Amino acid sequence: MEGRRKRSSLFGNKHKEQQAGCILNVIEDLMEQQKRLEE
């Protein structure tokens, strides 16, 4: 049981990292658009 719980928590952490990466990419895209608008 213990090993199974650890494995699922690892998958959960990986999923959170992927979500954070997607959010960072979106923010970077928005910042790029802002720069273009300001020019």
Coordinates of C-alpha atoms in Angstrom, one line a residue:
M1 CA 0.0 0.0 0.0
E2 CA 2.7 2.4 0.9
G3 CA 4.5 2.1 -2.4
R4 CA 1.3 2.7 -4.3
R5 CA 0.6 5.9 -2.4
K6 CA 4.1 7.2 -3.1
R7 CA 3.7 6.5 -6.8
S8 CA 0.4 8.4 -7.1
S9 CA 1.8 11.4 -5.2
L10 CA 4.7 11.5 -7.7
F11 CA 2.3 11.6 -10.6
G12 CA 0.4 14.3 -8.9
N13 CA 3.5 16.4 -8.5
K14 CA 4.5 15.9 -12.1
H15 CA 1.0 17.1 -13.2
K16 CA 1.3 20.2 -11.1
E17 CA 4.7 21.0 -12.6
Q18 CA 3.2 20.7 -16.1
Q19 CA 0.3 23.0 -15.2
A20 CA 2.8 25.6 -13.7
G21 CA 4.8 25.4 -16.9
C22 CA 1.8 26.0 -19.1
I23 CA 0.8 29.0 -17.0
L24 CA 4.3 30.4 -17.2
N25 CA 4.2 30.0 -21.0
V26 CA 0.9 31.9 -21.2
I27 CA 2.3 34.7 -19.1
E28 CA 5.4 34.9 -21.3
D29 CA 3.1 35.1 -24.4
L30 CA 1.1 37.9 -22.9
M31 CA 4.2 39.8 -22.0
E32 CA 5.5 39.5 -25.6
Q33 CA 2.2 40.8 -26.9
Q34 CA 2.4 43.8 -24.5
K35 CA 5.9 44.6 -25.8
R36 CA 4.6 44.5 -29.4
L37 CA 1.7 46.8 -28.6
E38 CA 3.9 49.3 -26.8
E39 CA 6.4 49.5 -29.8

